[in-house]
Short mmCIF file of C-alpha atoms and ligand atoms in Angstrom, two decimals:
data_model
loop_
_atom_site.label_atom_id
_atom_site.label_comp_id
_atom_site.label_asym_id
_atom_site.label_seq_id
_atom_site.Cartn_x
_atom_site.Cartn_y
_atom_site.Cartn_z
CA MET P 1 0.30 -39.94 9.87
CA SER P 2 -1.62 -36.79 8.69
CA LYS P 3 -0.41 -35.40 5.56
CA VAL P 4 1.81 -32.26 5.03
CA ILE P 5 0.40 -29.78 2.62
CA TYR P 6 2.44 -27.17 0.59
CA ILE P 7 0.58 -24.38 -0.92
CA GLU P 8 2.16 -21.72 -3.72
CA THR P 9 -0.14 -18.66 -4.72
CA TYR P 10 -0.56 -17.26 -8.01
CA GLY P 11 -2.50 -14.00 -9.11
CA CYS P 12 -4.06 -11.21 -7.02
CA GLN P 13 -4.23 -10.46 -3.44
CA MET P 14 -7.70 -11.98 -3.10
CA ASN P 15 -5.69 -15.55 -4.03
CA VAL P 16 -3.20 -14.78 -1.19
CA ALA P 17 -6.53 -14.54 1.28
CA ASP P 18 -7.85 -17.65 -0.27
CA SER P 19 -4.98 -19.61 0.22
CA GLU P 20 -4.91 -18.18 3.95
CA THR P 21 -8.35 -19.99 3.95
CA VAL P 22 -7.66 -22.89 2.37
CA LEU P 23 -4.80 -23.47 5.29
CA SER P 24 -6.96 -22.64 8.09
CA ILE P 25 -9.48 -25.21 6.51
CA VAL P 26 -7.32 -27.93 6.29
CA GLN P 27 -5.34 -27.38 9.37
CA SER P 28 -8.81 -27.90 11.10
CA GLU P 29 -8.85 -31.50 10.23
CA ASN P 30 -5.31 -32.19 11.13
CA PHE P 31 -3.49 -31.91 7.86
CA GLY P 32 0.44 -30.63 8.60
CA TYR P 33 1.41 -27.65 6.65
CA THR P 34 5.20 -27.03 5.17
CA LYS P 35 7.20 -24.41 3.57
CA ASP P 36 9.39 -26.66 2.19
CA ILE P 37 7.78 -28.16 -1.42
CA LEU P 38 10.22 -31.15 -1.11
CA LYS P 39 8.70 -32.21 2.31
CA ALA P 40 5.09 -32.21 1.28
CA ASP P 41 2.53 -35.00 0.71
CA VAL P 42 0.16 -32.78 -1.09
CA ILE P 43 1.12 -29.79 -3.41
CA ILE P 44 -1.47 -27.35 -3.99
CA LEU P 45 -1.19 -24.30 -6.74
CA ASN P 46 -3.81 -21.50 -6.29
CA THR P 47 -4.11 -20.36 -9.68
CA CYS P 48 -4.93 -17.61 -11.83
CA SER P 49 -6.69 -17.21 -15.29
CA VAL P 50 -6.64 -13.48 -15.91
CA ARG P 51 -4.39 -13.52 -18.90
CA ASP P 52 -2.73 -16.36 -21.13
CA ASN P 53 0.44 -15.88 -19.43
CA ALA P 54 -0.96 -16.39 -15.79
CA GLU P 55 -2.07 -20.00 -16.94
CA GLN P 56 1.35 -20.72 -18.77
CA LYS P 57 3.10 -20.09 -15.46
CA ILE P 58 1.03 -23.08 -14.26
CA TRP P 59 1.59 -25.55 -17.31
CA ASN P 60 4.98 -24.85 -16.74
CA ARG P 61 5.07 -25.67 -13.21
CA LEU P 62 3.27 -28.47 -13.41
CA ASP P 63 5.90 -29.97 -15.99
CA TYR P 64 8.21 -29.56 -13.00
CA LEU P 65 6.00 -31.35 -10.55
CA LYS P 66 5.93 -34.15 -12.66
CA GLY P 67 9.70 -35.00 -11.93
CA LEU P 68 9.02 -34.61 -8.40
CA LYS P 69 5.90 -37.04 -8.83
CA ARG P 70 8.36 -39.29 -10.55
CA LYS P 71 10.50 -39.58 -7.24
CA ASN P 72 8.01 -39.68 -4.67
CA LYS P 73 4.97 -41.62 -6.15
CA SER P 74 2.60 -40.88 -3.00
CA LEU P 75 2.87 -37.40 -3.58
CA LYS P 76 -0.19 -35.76 -4.43
CA ILE P 77 -0.88 -32.40 -6.80
CA GLY P 78 -4.14 -30.35 -6.59
CA ILE P 79 -5.16 -27.26 -8.44
CA ILE P 80 -7.18 -24.62 -7.02
CA GLY P 81 -8.61 -21.05 -7.93
CA CYS P 82 -9.53 -19.40 -10.79
CA MET P 83 -8.00 -21.68 -13.73
CA ALA P 84 -9.06 -24.83 -11.91
CA GLN P 85 -12.95 -23.33 -12.29
CA ARG P 86 -12.07 -22.32 -15.86
CA ILE P 87 -10.63 -25.52 -17.09
CA ASP P 88 -10.96 -27.85 -14.76
CA ARG P 89 -11.81 -30.93 -17.21
CA GLU P 90 -8.67 -29.90 -18.94
CA LEU P 91 -6.39 -29.82 -15.65
CA LEU P 92 -7.64 -33.43 -14.87
CA GLU P 93 -6.60 -34.74 -18.20
CA ASN P 94 -2.86 -33.58 -17.03
CA GLN P 95 -1.34 -36.54 -15.94
CA THR P 96 0.35 -34.76 -12.85
CA VAL P 97 -3.24 -33.24 -11.56
CA ASP P 98 -4.69 -35.52 -8.86
CA PHE P 99 -7.52 -32.88 -7.88
CA VAL P 100 -9.29 -29.78 -8.74
CA ALA P 101 -11.38 -27.20 -6.61
CA GLY P 102 -12.89 -24.41 -7.79
CA PRO P 103 -13.12 -21.08 -5.40
CA ASP P 104 -16.43 -22.02 -3.68
CA SER P 105 -15.49 -25.56 -2.83
CA TYR P 106 -12.81 -25.03 -0.24
CA ARG P 107 -14.53 -26.15 2.46
CA ASN P 108 -14.68 -29.80 1.11
CA LEU P 109 -10.86 -29.81 0.39
CA PRO P 110 -9.97 -32.31 3.47
CA GLU P 111 -12.36 -34.94 1.85
CA LEU P 112 -11.47 -34.11 -1.64
CA ILE P 113 -7.32 -34.83 -0.92
CA ASN P 114 -8.46 -37.66 1.09
CA GLU P 115 -10.49 -39.18 -2.04
CA THR P 116 -7.10 -39.18 -4.12
CA ASP P 117 -6.37 -42.30 -1.93
CA ILE P 118 -9.39 -43.94 -3.36
CA VAL P 119 -9.75 -42.92 -6.96
CA PRO P 120 -6.89 -41.20 -9.30
CA LYS P 121 -8.94 -37.98 -10.39
CA VAL P 122 -10.87 -35.82 -8.23
CA CYS P 123 -12.91 -32.48 -8.79
CA ASN P 124 -15.32 -30.25 -7.09
CA VAL P 125 -16.06 -26.82 -9.09
CA GLU P 126 -19.23 -26.09 -7.95
CA PHE P 127 -20.64 -22.73 -7.40
CA ASN P 128 -21.77 -21.83 -4.30
CA ILE P 129 -23.49 -17.96 -4.06
CA ASN P 130 -23.84 -18.56 -0.18
CA GLU P 131 -19.96 -19.32 0.37
CA THR P 132 -18.38 -16.47 1.81
CA TYR P 133 -16.17 -18.65 4.44
CA SER P 134 -17.58 -16.85 7.37
CA GLY P 135 -16.22 -18.27 10.79
CA ILE P 136 -13.00 -18.96 9.38
CA ASN P 137 -9.89 -17.24 10.55
CA PRO P 138 -7.30 -17.44 8.09
CA ILE P 139 -3.89 -18.53 9.02
CA LYS P 140 -1.05 -16.34 8.14
CA THR P 141 1.69 -18.10 6.53
CA ASN P 142 4.47 -15.61 6.62
CA GLU P 143 5.53 -13.07 9.44
CA ASN P 144 4.61 -9.95 7.19
CA ILE P 145 3.28 -7.16 9.48
CA SER P 146 -0.20 -6.84 7.06
CA GLY P 147 -3.26 -9.22 6.74
CA PHE P 148 -5.74 -9.43 4.07
CA ILE P 149 -9.08 -9.56 4.43
CA SER P 150 -11.92 -10.48 1.72
CA ILE P 151 -15.10 -8.82 2.09
CA THR P 152 -16.90 -9.46 -1.05
CA ARG P 153 -16.18 -12.63 -3.34
CA GLY P 154 -17.28 -12.91 -7.09
CA CYS P 155 -17.93 -10.21 -9.45
CA ASN P 156 -20.99 -8.73 -11.41
CA ASN P 157 -19.63 -6.37 -13.54
CA PHE P 158 -19.11 -8.20 -16.61
CA CYS P 159 -16.47 -5.89 -18.10
CA SER P 160 -16.41 -7.73 -21.58
CA TYR P 161 -12.53 -8.80 -21.56
CA CYS P 162 -12.52 -10.13 -18.06
CA VAL P 163 -12.58 -13.78 -17.07
CA VAL P 164 -13.37 -13.25 -13.25
CA PRO P 165 -17.14 -13.26 -13.23
CA TYR P 166 -16.79 -16.58 -14.88
CA THR P 167 -14.20 -17.93 -12.19
CA ARG P 168 -15.18 -16.60 -9.29
CA GLY P 169 -19.16 -16.51 -10.14
CA ARG P 170 -21.81 -13.94 -8.80
CA GLU P 171 -20.81 -11.42 -6.36
CA ARG P 172 -21.71 -11.36 -2.39
CA SER P 173 -20.53 -9.62 0.58
CA ARG P 174 -19.40 -11.16 3.76
CA ASP P 175 -21.36 -10.49 7.05
CA CYS P 176 -19.88 -7.45 8.65
CA LYS P 177 -19.83 -9.17 12.02
CA GLY P 178 -17.59 -12.03 10.58
CA ILE P 179 -15.31 -9.50 9.16
CA LEU P 180 -14.67 -7.59 12.26
CA ASN P 181 -14.23 -10.40 14.08
CA GLU P 182 -11.23 -11.35 11.43
CA VAL P 183 -9.86 -7.67 11.98
CA GLU P 184 -9.59 -8.33 16.10
CA TYR P 185 -8.03 -12.01 15.32
CA LEU P 186 -5.41 -10.07 13.00
CA LYS P 187 -5.17 -7.09 15.87
CA SER P 188 -4.17 -10.23 18.37
CA VAL P 189 -1.65 -11.36 16.27
CA ASN P 190 -0.27 -7.92 15.90
CA CYS P 191 -1.03 -6.97 12.43
CA LYS P 192 -0.16 -3.46 11.43
CA GLU P 193 -1.84 -3.12 8.42
CA ILE P 194 -5.22 -4.61 7.09
CA THR P 195 -6.22 -4.70 3.17
CA LEU P 196 -9.68 -5.25 2.84
CA LEU P 197 -10.23 -6.99 -0.59
CA GLY P 198 -12.85 -7.38 -3.00
CA GLN P 199 -13.35 -7.09 -7.06
CA ASN P 200 -14.93 -3.91 -6.17
CA VAL P 201 -15.00 -2.89 -2.60
CA ASN P 202 -17.33 0.18 -3.07
CA SER P 203 -20.56 -2.29 -3.72
CA TYR P 204 -20.02 -4.09 -0.45
CA ILE P 205 -23.50 -4.20 1.37
CA CYS P 206 -24.04 -5.98 4.43
CA GLU P 207 -28.12 -6.07 5.36
CA THR P 208 -27.71 -8.16 8.31
CA GLU P 209 -27.47 -5.52 10.97
CA LYS P 210 -29.84 -2.84 12.25
CA TYR P 211 -28.67 -0.47 9.54
CA PRO P 212 -27.47 -1.69 6.19
CA VAL P 213 -23.45 -1.28 6.21
CA ASN P 214 -22.14 0.02 2.87
CA PHE P 215 -18.33 0.23 2.34
CA PRO P 216 -17.75 3.56 3.57
CA LYS P 217 -19.01 2.56 6.98
CA LEU P 218 -17.57 -0.99 7.09
CA ILE P 219 -13.96 0.83 6.60
CA GLU P 220 -14.91 3.48 9.37
CA LEU P 221 -15.91 0.59 11.73
CA THR P 222 -12.60 -1.25 10.60
CA ALA P 223 -10.46 1.63 11.21
CA GLU P 224 -11.95 2.20 14.66
CA THR P 225 -11.44 -1.33 15.56
CA ILE P 226 -7.61 -1.20 15.16
CA PRO P 227 -6.90 2.64 15.68
CA GLU P 228 -2.66 1.81 15.80
CA SER P 229 -2.77 0.08 12.45
CA ARG P 230 -3.16 1.16 9.02
CA ILE P 231 -6.11 0.20 6.73
CA ARG P 232 -5.60 -0.24 3.07
CA PHE P 233 -8.39 -1.41 0.46
CA THR P 234 -8.66 -2.47 -2.99
CA THR P 235 -9.88 -2.46 -5.77
CA SER P 236 -12.60 0.30 -6.45
CA HIS P 237 -14.56 0.33 -9.36
CA PRO P 238 -14.54 3.96 -10.95
CA LYS P 239 -18.31 3.95 -11.67
CA ASP P 240 -18.98 2.84 -7.78
CA LEU P 241 -16.53 5.28 -6.40
CA SER P 242 -18.46 7.71 -3.73
CA ASP P 243 -17.81 10.98 -2.42
CA GLU P 244 -18.80 9.26 1.07
CA LEU P 245 -15.79 7.17 0.65
CA ILE P 246 -13.50 10.09 0.09
CA LYS P 247 -14.58 11.36 2.95
CA VAL P 248 -14.29 8.84 5.27
CA ILE P 249 -10.46 8.29 4.20
CA ALA P 250 -9.88 11.52 4.55
CA ASP P 251 -11.58 11.84 8.09
CA ASN P 252 -9.83 8.72 9.30
CA LYS P 253 -6.14 9.18 10.25
CA ASN P 254 -5.20 5.17 9.69
CA ILE P 255 -7.45 4.70 6.78
CA CYS P 256 -4.32 5.10 4.10
CA ASN P 257 -4.28 7.96 1.81
CA HIS P 258 -3.74 5.77 -1.51
CA ILE P 259 -6.61 4.84 -3.84
CA HIS P 260 -6.07 2.10 -6.44
CA LEU P 261 -8.66 3.07 -9.18
CA PRO P 262 -8.13 1.20 -12.50
CA VAL P 263 -8.76 3.10 -15.28
CA GLN P 264 -8.42 0.47 -18.11
CA SER P 265 -8.65 2.79 -21.11
CA GLY P 266 -8.62 6.87 -21.50
CA SER P 267 -10.73 6.29 -24.68
CA ASN P 268 -14.42 6.58 -24.57
CA LYS P 269 -14.91 4.31 -27.76
CA ILE P 270 -12.68 1.63 -25.68
CA LEU P 271 -14.35 1.81 -22.42
CA LYS P 272 -17.75 1.44 -23.95
CA LEU P 273 -16.54 -1.80 -25.76
CA MET P 274 -15.00 -2.93 -22.66
CA ASN P 275 -18.23 -2.42 -20.88
CA ARG P 276 -16.40 -0.28 -17.73
CA LYS P 277 -19.89 1.81 -17.59
CA TYR P 278 -18.12 5.17 -17.18
CA THR P 279 -16.43 7.73 -19.50
CA ARG P 280 -13.01 9.61 -19.33
CA GLU P 281 -15.03 12.28 -17.80
CA TRP P 282 -16.68 10.52 -15.31
CA TYR P 283 -13.16 9.33 -14.24
CA LEU P 284 -11.40 12.52 -14.33
CA ASP P 285 -14.15 13.94 -12.38
CA ARG P 286 -13.66 11.24 -9.63
CA ILE P 287 -9.58 11.74 -9.88
CA ASN P 288 -10.44 15.62 -9.38
CA THR P 289 -12.77 14.83 -6.54
CA ILE P 290 -10.21 12.82 -4.55
CA LYS P 291 -7.51 15.45 -5.20
CA LYS P 292 -9.84 18.27 -3.87
CA ILE P 293 -10.88 16.38 -0.64
CA ILE P 294 -7.54 14.46 0.03
CA PRO P 295 -4.56 16.48 -1.74
CA GLU P 296 -1.92 14.18 -0.41
CA CYS P 297 -3.37 10.82 -1.99
CA GLY P 298 -1.75 8.32 -3.54
CA LEU P 299 -3.09 7.28 -6.96
CA SER P 300 -2.62 3.90 -8.90
CA THR P 301 -4.37 2.43 -11.42
CA ASP P 302 -4.27 -0.50 -13.96
CA VAL P 303 -4.71 -0.20 -17.46
CA PHE P 304 -4.28 -2.04 -20.88
CA CYS P 305 -3.73 -1.70 -24.14
CA GLY P 306 -4.49 -3.38 -27.51
CA PHE P 307 -8.38 -4.19 -27.03
CA SER P 308 -10.64 -4.77 -30.05
CA GLY P 309 -10.71 -1.79 -31.69
CA GLU P 310 -8.31 0.20 -30.27
CA THR P 311 -6.65 2.61 -32.43
CA GLU P 312 -3.52 4.86 -32.51
CA GLU P 313 -5.86 7.56 -31.50
CA ASP P 314 -7.99 5.78 -29.05
CA PHE P 315 -4.00 4.45 -27.29
CA GLN P 316 -3.10 8.37 -27.58
CA GLN P 317 -6.13 8.96 -25.31
CA THR P 318 -4.68 6.55 -22.66
CA LEU P 319 -1.36 8.36 -22.56
CA ASP P 320 -2.93 11.44 -22.12
CA LEU P 321 -5.16 10.44 -19.58
CA MET P 322 -1.96 8.92 -17.69
CA GLU P 323 -0.08 12.17 -18.58
CA HIS P 324 -2.94 14.36 -17.10
CA VAL P 325 -3.85 12.33 -13.52
CA LYS P 326 -0.09 11.62 -13.09
CA PHE P 327 -0.37 8.19 -11.20
CA ASP P 328 2.02 7.45 -8.81
CA SER P 329 2.29 3.54 -10.40
CA ALA P 330 0.48 1.33 -12.58
CA PHE P 331 -0.20 -1.86 -13.40
CA MET P 332 0.18 -2.28 -17.31
CA PHE P 333 -0.65 -5.06 -19.62
CA LYS P 334 -1.87 -5.81 -23.31
CA TYR P 335 -4.97 -7.19 -24.06
CA SER P 336 -5.29 -11.53 -23.58
CA VAL P 337 -8.31 -12.79 -25.37
CA ARG P 338 -10.02 -14.76 -22.47
CA GLN P 339 -12.35 -17.44 -23.65
CA GLY P 340 -16.12 -17.44 -22.54
CA THR P 341 -15.99 -13.69 -22.45
CA TYR P 342 -18.33 -11.39 -24.21
CA ALA P 343 -15.24 -9.84 -25.98
CA ALA P 344 -13.68 -13.33 -27.11
CA LYS P 345 -17.67 -14.29 -28.40
CA ASN P 346 -18.13 -10.83 -30.17
CA LEU P 347 -15.44 -8.42 -30.34
CA PRO P 348 -12.26 -9.58 -33.01
CA ASP P 349 -8.92 -9.48 -31.32
CA ASP P 350 -7.43 -7.07 -34.10
CA VAL P 351 -4.41 -5.05 -33.00
CA PRO P 352 -1.46 -7.01 -34.14
CA GLU P 353 0.66 -8.67 -31.15
CA GLU P 354 3.65 -6.20 -32.50
CA THR P 355 1.55 -3.32 -32.12
CA LYS P 356 0.00 -4.51 -28.24
CA ILE P 357 3.88 -4.91 -27.58
CA ASP P 358 5.02 -1.38 -29.23
CA ARG P 359 2.16 0.52 -26.92
CA LEU P 360 2.59 -1.63 -23.86
CA ASN P 361 6.51 -0.18 -23.95
CA ARG P 362 5.44 3.02 -24.94
CA MET P 363 3.01 3.06 -21.73
CA ILE P 364 5.70 1.42 -19.29
CA GLU P 365 8.47 4.41 -20.82
CA LEU P 366 5.46 7.11 -20.10
CA GLN P 367 4.39 5.99 -16.31
CA ASN P 368 8.33 5.73 -15.52
CA LYS P 369 8.78 8.76 -16.37
CA ILE P 370 5.78 10.09 -14.41
CA SER P 371 6.74 8.11 -11.35
CA LEU P 372 10.03 9.47 -11.17
CA GLN P 373 8.91 12.98 -11.66
CA ASN P 374 6.31 12.27 -8.85
CA ASN P 375 9.00 10.66 -6.24
CA LYS P 376 11.49 13.51 -7.08
CA ALA P 377 8.73 15.73 -6.05
CA ASP P 378 8.86 14.08 -2.47
CA ILE P 379 12.42 14.94 -1.85
CA GLY P 380 12.71 17.47 1.20
CA LYS P 381 9.12 16.21 2.66
CA THR P 382 8.63 13.86 5.44
CA PHE P 383 6.42 10.59 5.69
CA GLU P 384 5.13 8.19 8.33
CA VAL P 385 6.47 4.91 7.10
CA LEU P 386 5.66 1.63 8.35
CA ILE P 387 8.53 -0.56 8.50
CA GLU P 388 8.27 -3.75 6.90
CA GLY P 389 11.67 -5.57 6.81
CA PHE P 390 14.96 -5.23 5.68
CA SER P 391 15.88 -3.98 2.31
CA LYS P 392 16.73 -6.60 -0.40
CA ARG P 393 20.08 -4.99 -1.42
CA SER P 394 21.74 -4.63 2.20
CA ASP P 395 21.26 -5.68 6.03
CA ASP P 396 21.88 -2.11 7.14
CA MET P 397 18.92 -0.93 5.24
CA LEU P 398 15.17 -1.34 6.26
CA PHE P 399 12.10 -0.76 3.72
CA GLY P 400 8.76 0.38 4.32
CA ARG P 401 5.63 2.30 3.13
CA THR P 402 4.37 5.64 3.00
CA GLN P 403 0.50 5.83 3.34
CA GLN P 404 0.39 6.91 -0.43
CA ASN P 405 2.07 2.76 -0.73
CA LYS P 406 5.57 4.11 -2.12
CA VAL P 407 8.17 1.94 -0.93
CA VAL P 408 11.24 3.66 1.19
CA VAL P 409 14.42 2.27 2.02
CA PHE P 410 16.58 4.06 4.57
CA PHE P 411 19.51 3.06 7.18
CA LYS P 412 18.09 1.02 10.09
CA LYS P 413 18.98 2.54 13.07
CA ASN P 414 17.17 1.29 16.55
CA VAL P 415 13.82 0.39 14.77
CA THR P 416 12.32 -2.93 13.81
CA LYS P 417 9.62 -4.41 11.27
CA GLY P 418 6.21 -2.96 12.61
CA GLU P 419 7.04 0.17 13.83
CA PHE P 420 6.13 3.63 12.52
CA VAL P 421 8.66 5.97 12.05
CA LYS P 422 9.32 9.37 10.21
CA VAL P 423 11.30 9.25 7.48
CA LYS P 424 12.60 12.47 5.23
CA ILE P 425 13.02 11.93 1.58
CA THR P 426 16.59 12.64 0.52
CA ASP P 427 16.76 10.65 -3.10
CA ALA P 428 14.09 9.34 -5.49
CA SER P 429 14.19 6.75 -8.44
CA SER P 430 10.87 5.52 -10.48
CA ALA P 431 10.54 2.71 -8.27
CA THR P 432 11.69 3.56 -4.68
CA LEU P 433 12.17 6.67 -2.27
CA LYS P 434 15.08 7.01 -0.19
CA GLY P 435 15.63 8.70 2.83
CA ILE P 436 16.45 8.93 6.81
CA ILE P 437 14.71 8.61 9.85
CA ILE P 438 14.13 11.58 11.80
N1 SAH W 501 -11.35 -6.13 -10.45
C1 SAH W 501 -10.34 -5.61 -10.32
C2 SAH W 501 -9.28 -6.05 -11.83
C3 SAH W 501 -8.97 -7.53 -11.44
S1 SAH W 501 -7.97 -8.06 -12.69
C4 SAH W 501 -11.05 -4.16 -11.29
O1 SAH W 501 -12.15 -4.13 -11.91
O2 SAH W 501 -10.48 -3.53 -11.44
C5 SAH W 501 -6.88 -7.21 -12.41
C6 SAH W 501 -6.46 -6.37 -14.01
O3 SAH W 501 -6.01 -7.18 -14.79
C7 SAH W 501 -7.73 -5.44 -14.42
O4 SAH W 501 -7.72 -4.40 -13.99
C8 SAH W 501 -7.11 -5.30 -15.74
O5 SAH W 501 -6.44 -4.26 -16.13
C9 SAH W 501 -6.36 -6.41 -16.32
N2 SAH W 501 -7.00 -7.52 -17.31
C10 SAH W 501 -8.20 -7.98 -16.75
N3 SAH W 501 -8.39 -8.89 -17.93
C11 SAH W 501 -7.66 -8.89 -18.70
C12 SAH W 501 -7.40 -9.31 -20.31
N4 SAH W 501 -7.99 -10.29 -20.52
N5 SAH W 501 -6.12 -8.92 -20.73
C13 SAH W 501 -5.24 -7.99 -20.36
N6 SAH W 501 -5.45 -7.50 -19.33
C14 SAH W 501 -6.67 -7.76 -18.46
FE1 SF4 W 502 -13.09 -8.11 -14.08
FE2 SF4 W 502 -14.57 -6.04 -14.48
FE3 SF4 W 502 -15.20 -7.75 -12.58
FE4 SF4 W 502 -12.88 -6.34 -12.28
S1 SF4 W 502 -14.62 -5.13 -12.07
S2 SF4 W 502 -13.37 -8.26 -11.74
S3 SF4 W 502 -12.18 -6.12 -14.37
S4 SF4 W 502 -15.50 -7.95 -14.36
FE1 F3S W 503 -6.53 -14.14 -11.44
FE2 F3S W 503 -8.57 -14.97 -10.30
FE3 F3S W 503 -7.31 -13.04 -9.37
S1 F3S W 503 -8.45 -14.63 -12.32
S2 F3S W 503 -6.67 -11.90 -10.72
S3 F3S W 503 -6.48 -14.95 -9.36
S4 F3S W 503 -9.80 -13.37 -9.25
#
């Protein structure tokens, strides 16, 4: 009988998309799939290395899986994703781990899994600059109305703190035709929202067409292919966010008015040490241009405190920038040294842990205040909302998102998941809007 696979996904949306690719690969080799960990013959953890606590989660999970393995001697455990690439040897030394596969070797997974019957430890962490998994339609593992498509893999930016270029390898763009085929596939399975993914989608380029297809062109083609659905994208590097893209968003009704633009810091000194290749002034100019061309645009960011050399004054500049831009939401972190990066080798981790925690708390407090203000300003306005499902709190309530990526909760009436409704906002907290269908 064929083996049954269970897969658990950690980290960013790229990993979510990769897990779907992995399932497609193993299913085409006749492996089964289960959502019940206790029914699995093979458990795969698709892992993240971006901060130390992301890796810590996996070590803890392996402790739990050790117990399952004791009860089921034939159970195999595999680690894939960024952590597999970064610390393959350390993982293989762990008695619970049977196989390890890096992000470029998923096509070999069926073979690797089968080999675990013959040899105790199996590993493939070869980089393959040509691997874009073209021709593989990811298998959606849930009934969500949204789908992800990776359009680029890897990263060439080498921000000094970041491990991604080392775990994902060099940047490469997928063939435009393959992407549009996947868009057609998602359309055929009734997908209502597509998110185009890459570490920096703005550097997408496909040279195999008559004319080079850049990101603004690709997103426009996507929007035309699936006109009844919403299109989102993430992530944009501020240094490469072009006016052309902002105009394409403004001109296409189904490309969502939302831009996630990670700023990381508001201090020019820190941005330079981070090798972000833009200044505070450049970033603010991009924000001004967005606000001018798309006045209703939702804005979110990634930002972290406690990087090497960050003084209270530098940190104040980050708070000041957050206050100035008034992001609707932000992913906020404290600096975590990643071995192998430029910063780990050359820049001291010199902000004390208590200071990092204190700054992170102040950042979160400020952002909560801004989110609340922004959300309160939406009271009385009407938004188009794509319904995603029932609210966690009550079966009488549905939830969905506005184009700006804000979550809205409302009484259900005669509508269901996957439909677009107009909702008038009646109340707001820092995290959600409440409204009524009109
Ligand atoms: N490619 C995306 C982000 C990828 S990682 C981009 O460039 O925007 C997601 C976020 O994790 C980053 O934006 C950054 O805010 C944070 N991050 C990355 N490395 C980190 C580190 N060593 N310590 C703390 N946060 C980090
Ligand atoms: Fe990391 Fe920078 Fe690449 Fe984003 S752009 S993945 S932060 S190196
Ligand atoms: Fe994590 Fe790798 Fe994504 S390090 S954030 S899973 S690219």
